[in-house]
Coordinates of C-alpha atoms and ligand atoms in Angstrom, one line a residue:
Chain A
X5 CA 93.4 73.9 212.9
X6 CA 91.3 72.4 215.6
X7 CA 94.3 71.0 217.4
X8 CA 95.7 74.5 217.7
X9 CA 92.6 76.1 219.2
X10 CA 92.5 76.8 222.9
X11 CA 94.4 80.1 223.3
X12 CA 92.7 83.2 224.5
X13 CA 90.5 85.0 222.0
X14 CA 92.0 88.0 220.2
X15 CA 91.1 90.3 217.4
X16 CA 92.9 90.1 214.1
X17 CA 92.3 92.5 211.3
X18 CA 92.9 91.1 207.9
X19 CA 92.4 93.7 205.2
X20 CA 89.1 95.2 206.0
X21 CA 87.8 92.3 208.0
X22 CA 88.0 91.9 211.7
X23 CA 88.2 88.3 212.9
X24 CA 88.0 86.8 216.3
X25 CA 90.7 84.1 216.6
X26 CA 92.6 82.1 219.2
X27 CA 96.1 83.1 220.1
X28 CA 98.7 80.6 219.0
X29 CA 97.0 79.8 215.7
X30 CA 99.0 79.9 212.5
X31 CA 98.0 82.8 210.3
X32 CA 97.7 80.8 207.2
X33 CA 95.2 78.4 208.9
X34 CA 93.2 81.4 210.0
X35 CA 93.1 82.9 206.6
X36 CA 92.2 79.6 205.0
X37 CA 89.4 79.0 207.5
X38 CA 87.9 82.4 206.9
X39 CA 88.7 82.5 203.2
X40 CA 90.3 85.9 203.4
X41 CA 92.2 88.0 200.9
X42 CA 95.6 86.4 201.7
X43 CA 96.8 84.0 198.9
X44 CA 99.1 81.1 199.6
X45 CA 100.8 78.4 197.6
X46 CA 103.7 76.4 199.0
X47 CA 102.8 76.8 202.8
X48 CA 106.5 76.3 203.4
X49 CA 108.3 79.7 203.1
X50 CA 109.4 79.0 199.6
X51 CA 107.3 81.1 197.3
X52 CA 106.4 84.4 198.9
X53 CA 102.8 84.3 197.7
X54 CA 101.5 84.7 201.2
X55 CA 103.6 87.8 202.0
X56 CA 101.8 90.3 204.3
X57 CA 102.4 93.7 205.7
X58 CA 101.9 94.0 209.4
X59 CA 100.3 97.4 210.1
X60 CA 100.0 96.9 213.8
X61 CA 101.0 94.4 216.4
X62 CA 104.3 93.1 215.0
X63 CA 105.3 92.4 218.6
X64 CA 102.4 90.0 218.8
X65 CA 103.6 87.7 216.1
X66 CA 105.9 84.7 216.5
X67 CA 109.6 85.5 215.6
X68 CA 111.1 85.0 212.2
X69 CA 112.7 81.6 211.8
X70 CA 114.3 79.4 209.1
X71 CA 113.7 80.2 205.5
X72 CA 111.3 83.1 206.1
X73 CA 114.1 85.7 206.4
X74 CA 115.4 84.7 202.9
X75 CA 112.0 84.9 201.2
X76 CA 111.0 88.1 203.0
X77 CA 114.2 89.8 201.9
X78 CA 113.5 88.9 198.3
X79 CA 109.8 89.8 198.1
X80 CA 109.7 92.8 200.4
X81 CA 112.0 94.9 198.2
X82 CA 113.0 96.9 201.2
X83 CA 109.5 97.5 202.6
X84 CA 109.4 97.2 206.4
X85 CA 107.2 94.9 208.5
X86 CA 106.8 92.1 205.9
X87 CA 106.2 88.6 207.1
X88 CA 104.9 85.3 205.6
X89 CA 101.5 84.2 206.6
X90 CA 102.4 80.6 206.4
X91 CA 105.2 81.0 209.0
X92 CA 103.6 83.4 211.5
X93 CA 101.7 82.4 214.6
X94 CA 99.3 85.1 216.0
X95 CA 100.1 85.6 219.7
X96 CA 98.1 88.8 220.3
X97 CA 96.0 91.4 218.5
X98 CA 97.3 92.6 215.1
X99 CA 96.3 94.2 211.9
X100 CA 97.7 92.8 208.6
X101 CA 97.1 93.1 204.8
X102 CA 98.4 91.4 201.8
X103 CA 101.7 92.8 200.5
X104 CA 100.4 93.3 197.0
Chain B
X10 CA 116.5 102.5 187.6
X11 CA 117.9 99.0 186.9
X12 CA 115.1 96.4 186.6
X13 CA 116.0 92.9 187.8
X14 CA 114.7 90.3 185.4
X15 CA 112.0 88.3 187.3
X16 CA 113.6 85.0 186.2
X17 CA 117.0 86.0 187.6
X18 CA 115.3 87.2 190.8
X19 CA 113.5 83.9 191.2
X20 CA 116.6 81.8 190.5
X21 CA 118.6 83.9 193.1
X22 CA 116.0 83.1 195.7
X23 CA 115.8 79.4 194.8
X24 CA 119.6 79.2 195.1
X25 CA 119.5 80.8 198.5
X26 CA 116.7 78.5 199.7
X27 CA 118.5 75.5 198.4
X28 CA 121.7 76.5 200.3
X29 CA 119.8 77.1 203.4
X30 CA 117.9 73.8 203.2
X31 CA 121.1 71.8 202.6
X32 CA 123.3 73.5 205.2
X33 CA 121.7 71.1 207.6
X34 CA 121.4 67.7 205.9
X35 CA 117.8 66.9 204.8
X36 CA 118.4 63.8 202.8
X37 CA 115.5 61.5 203.1
X38 CA 117.3 58.3 202.1
X39 CA 118.1 57.5 205.7
X40 CA 114.4 57.5 206.7
X41 CA 113.6 55.1 203.8
X42 CA 116.4 52.8 204.8
X43 CA 115.3 52.8 208.5
X44 CA 111.8 52.0 207.4
X45 CA 113.1 49.1 205.2
X46 CA 114.8 47.6 208.3
X47 CA 111.7 48.1 210.5
X48 CA 109.0 46.8 208.1
X49 CA 105.4 47.6 209.1
X50 CA 105.2 48.7 212.7
X51 CA 101.8 47.4 213.5
X52 CA 101.4 49.6 216.5
X53 CA 101.5 52.8 214.3
X54 CA 99.5 54.5 211.6
X55 CA 101.2 55.7 208.4
X56 CA 98.5 58.1 207.3
X57 CA 95.3 59.5 208.6
X58 CA 92.6 56.8 208.2
X59 CA 90.1 59.5 207.2
X60 CA 92.2 60.0 204.1
X61 CA 91.7 56.4 202.9
X62 CA 88.6 56.9 200.7
X63 CA 87.0 54.0 202.3
X64 CA 83.8 54.0 204.5
X65 CA 85.8 53.0 207.6
X66 CA 83.2 54.0 210.1
X67 CA 80.1 53.4 207.9
X68 CA 80.8 49.8 206.8
X69 CA 79.9 47.2 209.4
X70 CA 83.1 45.2 208.7
X71 CA 85.6 48.0 208.3
X72 CA 84.4 49.7 211.4
X73 CA 85.6 46.6 213.4
X74 CA 89.1 46.6 212.1
X75 CA 91.7 46.0 214.8
X76 CA 94.4 48.6 215.3
X77 CA 97.0 46.3 213.7
X78 CA 94.8 45.9 210.6
X79 CA 94.3 49.6 210.3
X80 CA 98.0 50.0 210.6
X81 CA 98.6 47.6 207.7
X82 CA 95.9 49.4 205.6
X83 CA 97.4 52.8 206.2
X84 CA 100.9 51.5 205.5
X85 CA 99.8 50.1 202.1
X86 CA 98.1 53.4 201.3
X87 CA 101.3 55.3 202.2
X88 CA 103.4 53.1 200.0
X89 CA 100.9 53.3 197.2
X90 CA 100.9 57.1 197.3
X91 CA 104.7 57.4 197.4
X92 CA 105.2 54.9 194.6
X93 CA 103.0 57.2 192.5
X94 CA 104.8 60.3 193.6
X95 CA 108.2 58.6 192.8
X96 CA 106.9 57.6 189.4
X97 CA 106.1 61.2 188.6
X98 CA 109.5 62.3 189.9
X99 CA 111.1 59.8 187.5
X100 CA 109.6 61.9 184.7
X101 CA 111.0 65.0 186.2
X102 CA 114.6 63.6 186.3
X103 CA 115.0 63.5 182.6
X104 CA 113.2 66.7 181.6
X105 CA 114.7 68.9 184.4
X106 CA 118.1 68.6 182.8
X107 CA 116.8 68.9 179.3
X108 CA 114.9 72.0 180.0
X109 CA 117.8 73.5 181.9
X110 CA 120.3 72.7 179.2
X111 CA 118.0 74.2 176.6
X112 CA 117.8 77.6 178.3
X113 CA 120.9 78.1 180.5
X114 CA 124.6 77.9 180.1
X115 CA 126.0 74.6 181.3
X116 CA 126.8 74.6 185.1
X117 CA 125.8 78.3 185.5
X118 CA 124.0 79.1 188.8
X119 CA 120.7 79.0 186.9
X120 CA 121.4 75.6 185.4
X121 CA 122.3 74.3 188.8
X122 CA 118.9 75.2 190.3
X123 CA 117.3 72.4 188.2
X124 CA 120.3 70.2 188.7
X125 CA 119.9 70.5 192.5
X126 CA 116.2 69.6 192.2
X127 CA 117.1 66.6 190.0
X128 CA 119.5 65.4 192.7
X129 CA 116.7 65.8 195.3
X130 CA 114.4 63.8 193.1
X131 CA 116.9 61.0 193.0
X132 CA 117.1 61.1 196.8
X133 CA 113.3 60.9 197.0
X134 CA 113.1 58.0 194.5
X135 CA 115.6 56.0 196.5
X136 CA 113.7 56.8 199.7
X137 CA 110.3 55.8 198.3
X138 CA 111.8 52.6 196.7
X139 CA 112.8 51.6 200.2
X140 CA 109.4 52.6 201.6
X141 CA 107.8 50.3 199.1
X142 CA 110.2 47.5 199.9
X143 CA 109.5 48.0 203.6
X144 CA 105.7 48.2 203.4
X145 CA 104.7 46.3 200.3
X146 CA 107.6 43.9 200.1
X147 CA 108.6 45.1 196.6
X148 CA 110.5 48.1 195.4
X149 CA 109.7 47.7 191.7
X150 CA 106.3 49.4 192.0
X151 CA 107.9 52.7 190.7
X152 CA 107.8 53.4 187.1
X153 CA 105.5 54.3 184.2
X154 CA 104.0 50.9 183.8
X155 CA 102.4 51.0 187.2
X156 CA 100.9 54.5 186.6
X157 CA 100.2 54.7 182.9
X158 CA 98.5 58.1 183.3
X159 CA 101.9 59.6 184.2
X160 CA 103.1 58.7 180.7
X161 CA 100.9 61.5 179.3
X162 CA 103.5 64.2 180.2
X163 CA 106.5 62.8 178.4
X164 CA 104.3 62.1 175.4
X165 CA 103.1 65.7 175.3
X166 CA 106.6 67.1 175.7
X167 CA 107.9 64.9 172.9
X168 CA 105.0 66.0 170.7
X169 CA 106.1 69.6 171.1
X170 CA 109.8 69.1 170.9
X171 CA 111.2 71.0 167.9
X172 CA 107.9 73.0 167.5
X173 CA 108.8 75.2 170.5
X174 CA 111.7 77.7 170.9
X175 CA 114.2 76.8 173.7
X176 CA 112.5 79.0 176.3
X177 CA 109.2 77.6 175.2
X178 CA 110.3 74.1 175.7
X179 CA 111.5 74.9 179.2
X180 CA 108.3 76.8 179.9
X181 CA 106.1 73.9 178.7
X182 CA 108.0 71.4 180.7
X183 CA 108.0 73.4 183.9
X184 CA 104.3 74.4 183.7
X185 CA 103.4 70.7 183.1
X186 CA 105.6 69.9 186.1
X187 CA 103.6 72.5 188.1
X188 CA 100.3 70.8 187.3
X189 CA 101.8 67.5 188.4
X190 CA 103.2 69.1 191.5
X191 CA 99.8 70.4 192.4
X192 CA 98.3 67.0 192.1
X193 CA 101.0 65.4 194.2
X194 CA 101.0 68.2 196.8
X195 CA 97.3 67.7 197.2
X196 CA 97.8 64.0 197.7
X197 CA 100.6 64.4 200.2
X198 CA 99.1 67.4 202.0
X199 CA 96.2 65.2 203.1
X200 CA 98.0 62.1 204.2
X201 CA 99.1 63.0 207.7
X202 CA 96.9 66.1 208.3
X203 CA 95.2 65.7 211.7
X204 CA 97.1 62.5 212.5
X205 CA 97.8 62.3 216.3
X206 CA 101.6 62.1 216.7
X207 CA 101.2 59.6 219.5
X208 CA 99.8 57.0 217.1
X209 CA 101.7 58.0 214.0
X210 CA 104.8 56.3 212.6
X211 CA 107.6 58.8 213.3
X212 CA 109.4 57.7 210.2
X213 CA 106.3 58.3 208.1
X214 CA 105.9 61.8 209.6
X215 CA 109.5 62.6 208.9
X216 CA 109.3 61.4 205.3
X217 CA 106.2 63.4 204.6
X218 CA 107.6 66.6 206.3
X219 CA 111.0 66.3 204.6
X220 CA 109.6 65.6 201.2
X221 CA 107.0 68.4 201.5
X222 CA 109.8 70.9 202.2
X223 CA 111.7 70.0 199.1
X224 CA 108.5 69.9 197.0
X225 CA 107.5 73.4 198.2
X226 CA 110.6 74.7 196.6
X227 CA 110.1 72.7 193.5
X228 CA 106.5 73.9 193.2
X229 CA 107.8 77.5 193.2
X230 CA 110.5 76.8 190.7
X231 CA 107.9 75.1 188.4
X232 CA 105.5 78.0 188.5
X233 CA 107.6 81.0 188.6
X234 CA 110.4 79.9 186.3
X235 CA 107.8 78.3 184.0
X236 CA 106.0 81.6 183.7
X237 CA 109.2 83.6 183.3
X238 CA 110.3 81.4 180.4
X239 CA 106.8 81.5 179.0
X240 CA 107.1 85.3 178.8
X241 CA 110.5 85.0 177.1
X242 CA 109.2 82.6 174.5
X243 CA 108.4 83.5 170.9
X244 CA 104.7 84.4 170.2
X245 CA 104.2 81.1 168.2
X246 CA 105.6 79.1 171.2
X247 CA 103.4 81.0 173.6
X248 CA 100.4 80.2 171.5
X249 CA 101.2 76.5 171.4
X250 CA 101.9 76.4 175.2
X251 CA 98.7 78.2 176.0
X252 CA 96.7 75.7 173.9
X253 CA 98.3 72.7 175.6
X254 CA 97.9 74.2 179.1
X255 CA 94.2 75.1 178.5
X256 CA 93.5 71.5 177.6
X257 CA 95.4 70.2 180.6
X258 CA 93.6 72.6 183.0
X259 CA 90.2 71.8 181.6
X260 CA 90.8 68.1 182.2
X261 CA 92.1 68.8 185.7
X262 CA 89.1 70.9 186.5
X263 CA 86.7 68.2 185.2
X264 CA 88.3 65.6 187.3
X265 CA 89.0 67.5 190.5
X266 CA 85.8 69.5 190.6
X267 CA 83.3 66.8 189.8
X268 CA 80.2 67.0 192.0
X269 CA 81.1 63.5 193.1
X270 CA 83.7 64.4 195.7
X271 CA 85.1 60.9 196.2
X272 CA 85.4 60.3 192.5
X273 CA 87.8 63.2 192.4
X274 CA 90.0 61.3 194.8
X275 CA 90.1 58.2 192.7
X276 CA 87.9 55.8 194.7
X277 CA 89.4 52.8 192.9
X278 CA 92.8 53.6 194.6
X279 CA 91.2 53.2 198.0
X280 CA 89.6 49.9 196.9
X281 CA 92.8 48.7 195.3
X282 CA 94.8 49.3 198.5
X283 CA 92.1 47.5 200.5
X284 CA 92.2 44.6 198.1
X285 CA 96.0 44.3 198.6
X286 CA 95.8 44.7 202.3
X287 CA 93.2 41.9 202.6
X288 CA 95.9 39.5 201.4
X289 CA 98.1 40.4 204.3
X290 CA 98.3 37.7 207.0
X291 CA 96.9 40.2 209.5
X292 CA 93.6 40.0 207.6
X293 CA 93.4 36.2 207.5
X294 CA 90.2 36.2 209.5
X295 CA 88.5 39.0 207.6
X296 CA 85.2 37.7 206.3
X297 CA 84.8 39.4 202.9
X298 CA 86.9 40.1 199.8
X299 CA 87.1 43.7 198.4
X300 CA 84.5 43.1 195.6
X301 CA 82.1 41.6 198.1
X302 CA 82.5 44.7 200.3
X303 CA 81.9 47.0 197.3
X304 CA 78.6 45.0 196.6
X305 CA 77.6 45.4 200.3
X306 CA 78.2 49.1 200.3
X307 CA 76.2 49.5 197.1
X308 CA 73.2 47.4 198.4
X309 CA 73.2 49.1 201.8
X310 CA 73.7 52.6 200.4
X311 CA 77.0 53.1 202.3
X312 CA 78.8 56.2 201.1
X313 CA 82.4 57.4 201.5
X314 CA 82.1 60.7 203.4
X315 CA 83.5 63.9 201.9
X316 CA 85.5 65.6 204.6
X317 CA 86.1 69.3 205.4
X318 CA 89.8 68.6 204.6
X319 CA 88.8 67.6 201.2
X320 CA 87.0 70.9 200.6
X321 CA 90.0 72.7 202.0
X322 CA 92.3 71.0 199.6
X323 CA 90.0 71.6 196.7
X324 CA 89.9 75.3 197.5
X325 CA 93.7 75.4 197.5
X326 CA 94.0 73.7 194.1
X327 CA 91.4 76.0 192.6
X328 CA 93.3 79.0 193.8
X329 CA 96.5 77.7 192.2
X330 CA 94.8 77.0 188.9
X331 CA 93.2 80.4 188.9
X332 CA 96.5 82.1 189.5
X333 CA 98.1 80.1 186.7
X334 CA 95.4 81.0 184.3
X335 CA 95.6 84.7 185.2
X336 CA 99.4 84.8 185.0
X337 CA 99.3 83.2 181.6
X338 CA 96.4 85.4 180.5
X339 CA 94.5 82.2 179.6
X340 CA 90.9 82.8 179.0
X341 CA 89.1 79.7 180.2
X342 CA 85.6 79.5 178.9
X343 CA 83.1 78.5 181.5
X344 CA 81.5 75.2 180.8
X345 CA 79.7 72.7 182.8
X346 CA 79.1 72.1 186.5
X347 CA 82.7 71.2 187.3
X348 CA 83.8 74.5 186.0
X349 CA 81.2 76.4 188.0
X350 CA 82.4 74.5 191.1
X351 CA 86.0 75.3 190.3
X352 CA 85.2 79.0 190.0
X353 CA 83.2 79.0 193.3
X354 CA 86.2 77.4 195.0
X355 CA 88.7 79.8 193.4
X356 CA 86.6 82.8 194.5
X357 CA 86.0 81.5 198.0
X358 CA 82.3 81.2 197.6
X359 CA 81.9 77.4 197.6
X360 CA 80.2 75.6 200.4
X361 CA 81.3 72.2 201.5
X362 CA 77.6 71.1 201.7
X363 CA 77.5 70.9 197.9
X364 CA 79.9 68.0 197.9
X365 CA 78.2 64.7 197.7
X366 CA 79.7 61.6 199.0
X367 CA 80.1 58.8 196.5
X368 CA 77.8 55.8 196.6
X369 CA 79.9 52.7 196.3
Ligands
LIG401 S1 102.7 80.0 201.0 FE1 104.6 80.1 200.0 S2 105.8 81.3 201.3 FE2 103.9 81.2 202.4

């Protein structure tokens, strides 16, 4: 995670917690560092364990790429604003919570 | 409302992921063959030296290693890790197809999920065989005889063959494969973490990344398909599988959550790799042998540091085991310090300061 630090400081709400993080960081690294409520397993857009709902700030997340779209389609069951924490970079303030 | 069977849902996703992954070629063989041609590139590192389980900064001799010597040492470690991974995959080859044939119609889409994974395991084994040839000078370091602990899985499966229903046999195999996957992912996940791309062997990085991508998919198949088949198994089979998994998980917890952080990581592996590396011509002027170094570390109280990465990895594995136990409704009875540490890691209440480095 250290190599990715250096962006501007932003606020990220994960569940009920508000974290101060650096823009550009991968969400899974942030969650791991802060030991938050987001679970993860494969770290590679293959399992869907880390699925999150973005309540605010979807526009502040890196775009969907690669395998993420497939897994989101399977795990979201039609719910909107679902992303995978292992694929997302936080580029500005946002509020997220685990999908389940 | 129609309910989609969770097993069918998982298999549908795995097929889509496989198709996506293979639309652009991700075969690893080419990287292995390129490495075979190149041999050890002594200007590069093959894994993060912090991963080596050796007191590289603390030991007066190891702290003076030249970059070329460090390169050889990391190359040997890289080859050692992948020969173990390939050996474990050689177990998967056989049982993937047996488990698949037991529960799915031949060549059905579902059958093909495990077939695809088998084909990928072959690709990996060929790759890692070439890696071993390139870095260690021999490709025959893959197979059960070199890693006797990996024989435990086939022995267990054979013991339960005939005692389990078809779904139960598939579940037992896949859940055992999941436990092996966890150990391998933990090993692989560390190797190049934090390694500066400027000093890293590009081929090594490509192999780690390519393999990790396949294994991520295999990890999901192992867990979710394993759990799905477990739920479909007969009550008697479920009871047998639960008993076997409980024993396997206890033994993993005892080993991985020992208070002695470096013991968890198999200190002997680090020393064994060093021992081999010291025979390389690049180490001709090195003043001590591995056993003498070990004696020196013991007499000087030189310890192998436990890193933050280590703690991170341990938290990850605790989370996975916890999830497995919950999904299988396995009541694990708390016992001993290792179990307490595992629970603290799984609940996110552990602190890295409780890890103690191992005295050599
Ligand atoms: S951790 Fe598996 S999809 Fe993100």
